[in-house]
Amino acid sequence: MASSVIEDVLIKVEKEEAEKLKSITVNKELDLEFDTGLLLAYDKNPVDNRDFKDGKQEEFLLSLARDNTQLLINEIWKLETEKVDQIIVAKLPEPTTKLPREKPVPKPKPPTRWEQFARLKGIQKKKKTNLVWDEVHKEWKRRWGYKRAKDDTKEWLIEVPGSSDPNEDQFAKKNKAKKERVARNEYSRLKNIARAQKIKVPGMGLPPTSKQSKTELAQAVSVAKFSTASAGKFQEKLPKEKPPRNTGKKRKFQPLIGDFNIEKQKQLDLLKLIESKKPRINITQAVNKQMREEDMEARNSRKGPGKGGRKGNMTGKRRGKGKGVGKGPKGKGRKSQMKQGKRS
Amino acid sequence: MRPLTDEETTTMFEKLSKYIGENIKLLIDRPDGTYCFRLHKDRVYYMSEKILKLATNVSREKLVSIGTCFGKFTKTQKFRLHITALDFLAPYAKFKVWVKPGSEQSFLYGNHITKSGLGRITENTAQYQGVVVYSMADVPLGFGAAAKTTQECRKVDPMAIVVFHQADIGEYIRSEDTLT
């Protein structure tokens, strides 16, 4: 009896093992196409519509994905492997599927000036070696660039030619010539690029900027006006043109020890201006006075004409202040001095 | 060193007129000599022309001060009056405040003047008017701004501030480094 139980268990285990093995092998009608370089599996098997009926589509898709992934993994195991840090790694081959272009095909560039000339003259491009034998240093050096074979600027001895000035620095001359050649080369390169991209480059001066603000235009106008032989003195003005302000960068001050009388006069004039700006009547005081007067009048009129003497005194007080106490703007003054106006 | 521009002169005169009113004329137009204002490193100096001519012989970096410094222009072109201008403000002041001997020291340490320390105040002082502060012995101690009008000063309680402190002669010791 025990043996039969054991047998049953063994049979069960075997079945499970077989099941597992079975799941590794997948049966498909049409074989899949693989591009292991891109880890791509291409399944051309037709899909049954019945599998997509309500509820069953999830499991169908899951089983489909599982089967195809299994087949792909099988393919990967077929590749040659190597061990990297105790991990088995498969070496992927080159991808065979052609991916579409990311960017459009580049347009053919227009030929540079040299290329046009070469085509015209029928000059062919000669293949040159990268390295040249340098006799002096007895080694192979580059044809051009860093540590090149025949470097003009690295000569340690230059004979002064008979025709030139003995005090002239020949080394500096060579360096300058080299710099000029580099600059000219760069300029030609940029011009070629400009021609290729159809950008307009002016022959002399700066290229025009696209959108200029009002101030920039005004500045350009004033600069253009000034850039004449007489510094803009005889240029006609447009009918509504205003003279430009802030022309120079430096502020101009009066001289340190100028005419002291003129300075004094100017300061006195400024003082007069300041005085004129200040109001001559103190508005709050005027309003208070007005209110006090009105109170007094009201009181006197109530008490009768017997107290007429007081009125005379009041006029005396009024004379002391300001030019004339007219009915100033009441709104402002009254608010701030309301407390004072009340009879204490 | 350079003379003041028109804007700078206007700003300075407006500030001075808060304390001395139209007596600035007496500073500009003096019977005993020509005096002028000059600007050096943002500070305004008041000097006679003789001193000015001597000062032109000193280089800009080495020149520390000329005549009396009235104040300085801040970075935003506001004018700040210094205590060194007191000698010229005191005789021409329009509104004066006398402080009692007890709170003299408090004012000289930089505190505001309270009603309890107030000795006398000129009539008709407006609020926030520039005032020059004196001791009871008529020694100018500094200047400030009236916090209350003369009328209000009579009614207000003894601990209320009546004069805001702006400058006092104690600053000659406290801010010795920054005064020129």
GROMACS .gro file of N, CA and C in nm, chain A residues 251-261 263-275 277-278 282 284-285 292 321 336-337 339-342 344, chain B residues 1-10 13-14 17-18 21-22 24-25 28-30 33-38 49 52-53 56 124 126-127 149 151-152 155:
model
  228
  251ARG      N    1   2.901  11.180  -1.821
  251ARG     CA    2   2.826  11.299  -1.779
  251ARG      C    3   2.921  11.417  -1.777
  252LYS      N    4   2.869  11.533  -1.807
  252LYS     CA    5   2.954  11.651  -1.804
  252LYS      C    6   2.918  11.735  -1.682
  253PHE      N    7   3.018  11.767  -1.602
  253PHE     CA    8   2.994  11.848  -1.483
  253PHE      C    9   3.052  11.987  -1.504
  254GLN      N   10   3.010  12.079  -1.418
  254GLN     CA   11   3.068  12.213  -1.420
  254GLN      C   12   3.214  12.203  -1.377
  255PRO      N   13   3.298  12.296  -1.421
  255PRO     CA   14   3.438  12.290  -1.379
  255PRO      C   15   3.449  12.312  -1.228
  256LEU      N   16   3.554  12.255  -1.170
  256LEU     CA   17   3.568  12.258  -1.024
  256LEU      C   18   3.576  12.401  -0.971
  257ILE      N   19   3.663  12.481  -1.031
  257ILE     CA   20   3.674  12.621  -0.988
  257ILE      C   21   3.628  12.708  -1.104
  258GLY      N   22   3.495  12.716  -1.118
  258GLY     CA   23   3.442  12.805  -1.222
  258GLY      C   24   3.424  12.944  -1.166
  259ASP      N   25   3.339  13.021  -1.232
  259ASP     CA   26   3.312  13.156  -1.184
  259ASP      C   27   3.221  13.146  -1.062
  260PHE      N   28   3.268  13.192  -0.948
  260PHE     CA   29   3.191  13.174  -0.823
  260PHE      C   30   3.063  13.257  -0.824
  261ASN      N   31   3.068  13.371  -0.889
  261ASN     CA   32   2.947  13.454  -0.892
  261ASN      C   33   2.835  13.386  -0.967
  263GLU      N   34   2.800  13.071  -1.007
  263GLU     CA   35   2.754  12.958  -0.925
  263GLU      C   36   2.657  13.006  -0.819
  264LYS      N   37   2.696  13.117  -0.753
  264LYS     CA   38   2.612  13.175  -0.647
  264LYS      C   39   2.475  13.211  -0.703
  265GLN      N   40   2.477  13.275  -0.820
  265GLN     CA   41   2.352  13.319  -0.882
  265GLN      C   42   2.262  13.201  -0.913
  266LYS      N   43   2.325  13.096  -0.968
  266LYS     CA   44   2.247  12.977  -1.003
  266LYS      C   45   2.183  12.915  -0.879
  267GLN      N   46   2.261  12.912  -0.771
  267GLN     CA   47   2.206  12.852  -0.649
  267GLN      C   48   2.092  12.935  -0.593
  268LEU      N   49   2.108  13.070  -0.600
  268LEU     CA   50   2.000  13.157  -0.552
  268LEU      C   51   1.875  13.139  -0.636
  269ASP      N   52   1.895  13.122  -0.767
  269ASP     CA   53   1.779  13.099  -0.855
  269ASP      C   54   1.708  12.970  -0.819
  270LEU      N   55   1.789  12.868  -0.791
  270LEU     CA   56   1.730  12.739  -0.753
  270LEU      C   57   1.649  12.754  -0.625
  271LEU      N   58   1.704  12.831  -0.532
  271LEU     CA   59   1.635  12.854  -0.405
  271LEU      C   60   1.500  12.921  -0.430
  272LYS      N   61   1.504  13.020  -0.518
  272LYS     CA   62   1.381  13.092  -0.549
  272LYS      C   63   1.276  12.996  -0.607
  273LEU      N   64   1.327  12.905  -0.691
  273LEU     CA   65   1.237  12.807  -0.752
  273LEU      C   66   1.172  12.719  -0.646
  274ILE      N   67   1.258  12.675  -0.550
  274ILE     CA   68   1.207  12.588  -0.443
  274ILE      C   69   1.101  12.663  -0.362
  275GLU      N   70   1.132  12.790  -0.334
  275GLU     CA   71   1.037  12.870  -0.255
  275GLU      C   72   0.904  12.881  -0.327
  277LYS      N   73   0.774  12.682  -0.526
  277LYS     CA   74   0.699  12.557  -0.532
  277LYS      C   75   0.623  12.532  -0.403
  278LYS      N   76   0.678  12.585  -0.292
  278LYS     CA   77   0.609  12.561  -0.164
  278LYS      C   78   0.489  12.650  -0.156
  282ASN      N   79  -0.011  12.798   0.485
  282ASN     CA   80  -0.021  12.667   0.547
  282ASN      C   81  -0.169  12.632   0.551
  284THR      N   82  -0.355  12.383   0.659
  284THR     CA   83  -0.422  12.337   0.781
  284THR      C   84  -0.444  12.454   0.875
  285GLN      N   85  -0.342  12.538   0.885
  285GLN     CA   86  -0.357  12.653   0.975
  285GLN      C   87  -0.467  12.746   0.924
  292ARG      N   88  -1.220  12.859   1.342
  292ARG     CA   89  -1.226  12.933   1.468
  292ARG      C   90  -1.305  13.063   1.453
  321LYS      N   91  -0.083  13.646   0.991
  321LYS     CA   92  -0.051  13.525   0.911
  321LYS      C   93  -0.071  13.545   0.762
  336SER      N   94  -0.770  11.626   0.894
  336SER     CA   95  -0.652  11.604   0.977
  336SER      C   96  -0.660  11.679   1.107
  337GLN      N   97  -0.726  11.791   1.109
  337GLN     CA   98  -0.722  11.874   1.228
  337GLN      C   99  -0.857  11.881   1.295
  339LYS      N  100  -0.970  11.742   1.551
  339LYS     CA  101  -0.966  11.752   1.699
  339LYS      C  102  -0.945  11.895   1.744
  340GLN      N  103  -0.856  11.964   1.671
  340GLN     CA  104  -0.824  12.100   1.714
  340GLN      C  105  -0.941  12.193   1.694
  341GLY      N  106  -1.020  12.163   1.591
  341GLY     CA  107  -1.127  12.257   1.557
  341GLY      C  108  -1.235  12.264   1.666
  342LYS      N  109  -1.246  12.154   1.740
  342LYS     CA  110  -1.355  12.151   1.839
  342LYS      C  111  -1.327  12.249   1.951
  344SER      N  112  -1.260  12.347   2.297
  344SER     CA  113  -1.217  12.272   2.416
  344SER      C  114  -1.277  12.332   2.542
  345MET      N  115   3.644  11.530  -0.678
  345MET     CA  116   3.568  11.647  -0.629
  345MET      C  117   3.502  11.716  -0.746
  346ARG      N  118   3.380  11.752  -0.730
  346ARG     CA  119   3.312  11.825  -0.838
  346ARG      C  120   3.199  11.908  -0.778
  347PRO      N  121   3.155  12.009  -0.849
  347PRO     CA  122   3.040  12.085  -0.799
  347PRO      C  123   2.914  12.000  -0.812
  348LEU      N  124   2.810  12.041  -0.739
  348LEU     CA  125   2.686  11.964  -0.743
  348LEU      C  126   2.610  11.995  -0.870
  349THR      N  127   2.541  11.896  -0.923
  349THR     CA  128   2.453  11.921  -1.038
  349THR      C  129   2.326  11.990  -0.987
  350ASP      N  130   2.243  12.033  -1.081
  350ASP     CA  131   2.122  12.106  -1.041
  350ASP      C  132   2.029  12.020  -0.957
  351GLU      N  133   2.012  11.893  -0.998
  351GLU     CA  134   1.921  11.806  -0.922
  351GLU      C  135   1.974  11.786  -0.782
  352GLU      N  136   2.104  11.762  -0.773
  352GLU     CA  137   2.163  11.738  -0.640
  352GLU      C  138   2.149  11.862  -0.553
  353THR      N  139   2.171  11.980  -0.613
  353THR     CA  140   2.158  12.104  -0.536
  353THR      C  141   2.015  12.121  -0.487
  354THR      N  142   1.918  12.093  -0.575
  354THR     CA  143   1.778  12.108  -0.532
  354THR      C  144   1.747  12.015  -0.417
  357PHE      N  145   1.908  12.148  -0.100
  357PHE     CA  146   1.845  12.270  -0.047
  357PHE      C  147   1.709  12.239   0.013
  358GLU      N  148   1.637  12.147  -0.049
  358GLU     CA  149   1.507  12.112   0.009
  358GLU      C  150   1.524  12.055   0.148
  361SER      N  151   1.623  12.337   0.383
  361SER     CA  152   1.518  12.434   0.411
  361SER      C  153   1.418  12.380   0.511
  362LYS      N  154   1.418  12.247   0.530
  362LYS     CA  155   1.330  12.192   0.634
  362LYS      C  156   1.374  12.241   0.772
  365GLY      N  157   1.485  12.692   0.660
  365GLY     CA  158   1.395  12.772   0.576
  365GLY      C  159   1.472  12.852   0.474
  366GLU      N  160   1.433  12.979   0.459
  366GLU     CA  161   1.496  13.056   0.352
  366GLU      C  162   1.630  13.116   0.395
  368ILE      N  163   1.896  12.977   0.395
  368ILE     CA  164   2.002  12.916   0.314
  368ILE      C  165   2.073  13.024   0.234
  369LYS      N  166   1.999  13.132   0.206
  369LYS     CA  167   2.058  13.243   0.131
  369LYS      C  168   2.183  13.292   0.202
  372ILE      N  169   2.476  13.074   0.120
  372ILE     CA  170   2.529  13.084  -0.016
  372ILE      C  171   2.601  13.218  -0.034
  373ASP      N  172   2.531  13.322   0.010
  373ASP     CA  173   2.579  13.458  -0.014
  373ASP      C  174   2.633  13.514   0.117
  374ARG      N  175   2.760  13.496   0.141
  374ARG     CA  176   2.815  13.542   0.270
  374ARG      C  177   2.895  13.669   0.251
  377GLY      N  178   3.318  13.628   0.263
  377GLY     CA  179   3.397  13.544   0.173
  377GLY      C  180   3.308  13.458   0.086
  378THR      N  181   3.368  13.402  -0.020
  378THR     CA  182   3.289  13.314  -0.106
  378THR      C  183   3.304  13.171  -0.055
  379TYR      N  184   3.189  13.113  -0.024
  379TYR     CA  185   3.188  12.974   0.020
  379TYR      C  186   3.112  12.893  -0.082
  380CYS      N  187   3.147  12.766  -0.095
  380CYS     CA  188   3.080  12.687  -0.197
  380CYS      C  189   3.063  12.543  -0.148
  381PHE      N  190   2.977  12.472  -0.218
  381PHE     CA  191   2.953  12.330  -0.189
  381PHE      C  192   3.025  12.247  -0.295
  382ARG      N  193   3.089  12.142  -0.253
  382ARG     CA  194   3.152  12.053  -0.349
  382ARG      C  195   3.121  11.910  -0.308
  393GLU      N  196   3.652  12.933  -0.074
  393GLU     CA  197   3.722  12.908  -0.201
  393GLU      C  198   3.871  12.893  -0.180
  396LEU      N  199   3.923  12.544  -0.103
  396LEU     CA  200   3.899  12.466  -0.224
  396LEU      C  201   4.022  12.465  -0.312
  397LYS      N  202   4.080  12.581  -0.327
  397LYS     CA  203   4.198  12.588  -0.416
  397LYS      C  204   4.313  12.506  -0.360
  400THR      N  205   4.263  12.126  -0.425
  400THR     CA  206   4.283  12.072  -0.560
  400THR      C  207   4.421  12.010  -0.574
  468ASN      N  208   0.398  12.746   1.719
  468ASN     CA  209   0.356  12.716   1.582
  468ASN      C  210   0.447  12.620   1.508
  470ALA      N  211   0.498  12.301   1.322
  470ALA     CA  212   0.407  12.206   1.257
  470ALA      C  213   0.454  12.064   1.289
  471GLN      N  214   0.369  11.967   1.262
  471GLN     CA  215   0.409  11.829   1.287
  471GLN      C  216   0.511  11.787   1.181
  493THR      N  217   0.271  11.880   1.705
  493THR     CA  218   0.269  12.026   1.695
  493THR      C  219   0.278  12.085   1.836
  495GLN      N  220   0.080  12.279   1.992
  495GLN     CA  221  -0.047  12.264   2.063
  495GLN      C  222  -0.060  12.124   2.122
  496GLU      N  223  -0.032  12.027   2.038
  496GLU     CA  224  -0.047  11.889   2.083
  496GLU      C  225   0.049  11.856   2.196
  499LYS      N  226  -0.092  11.896   2.531
  499LYS     CA  227  -0.199  11.808   2.577
  499LYS      C  228  -0.154  11.664   2.598
   0.00000   0.00000   0.00000
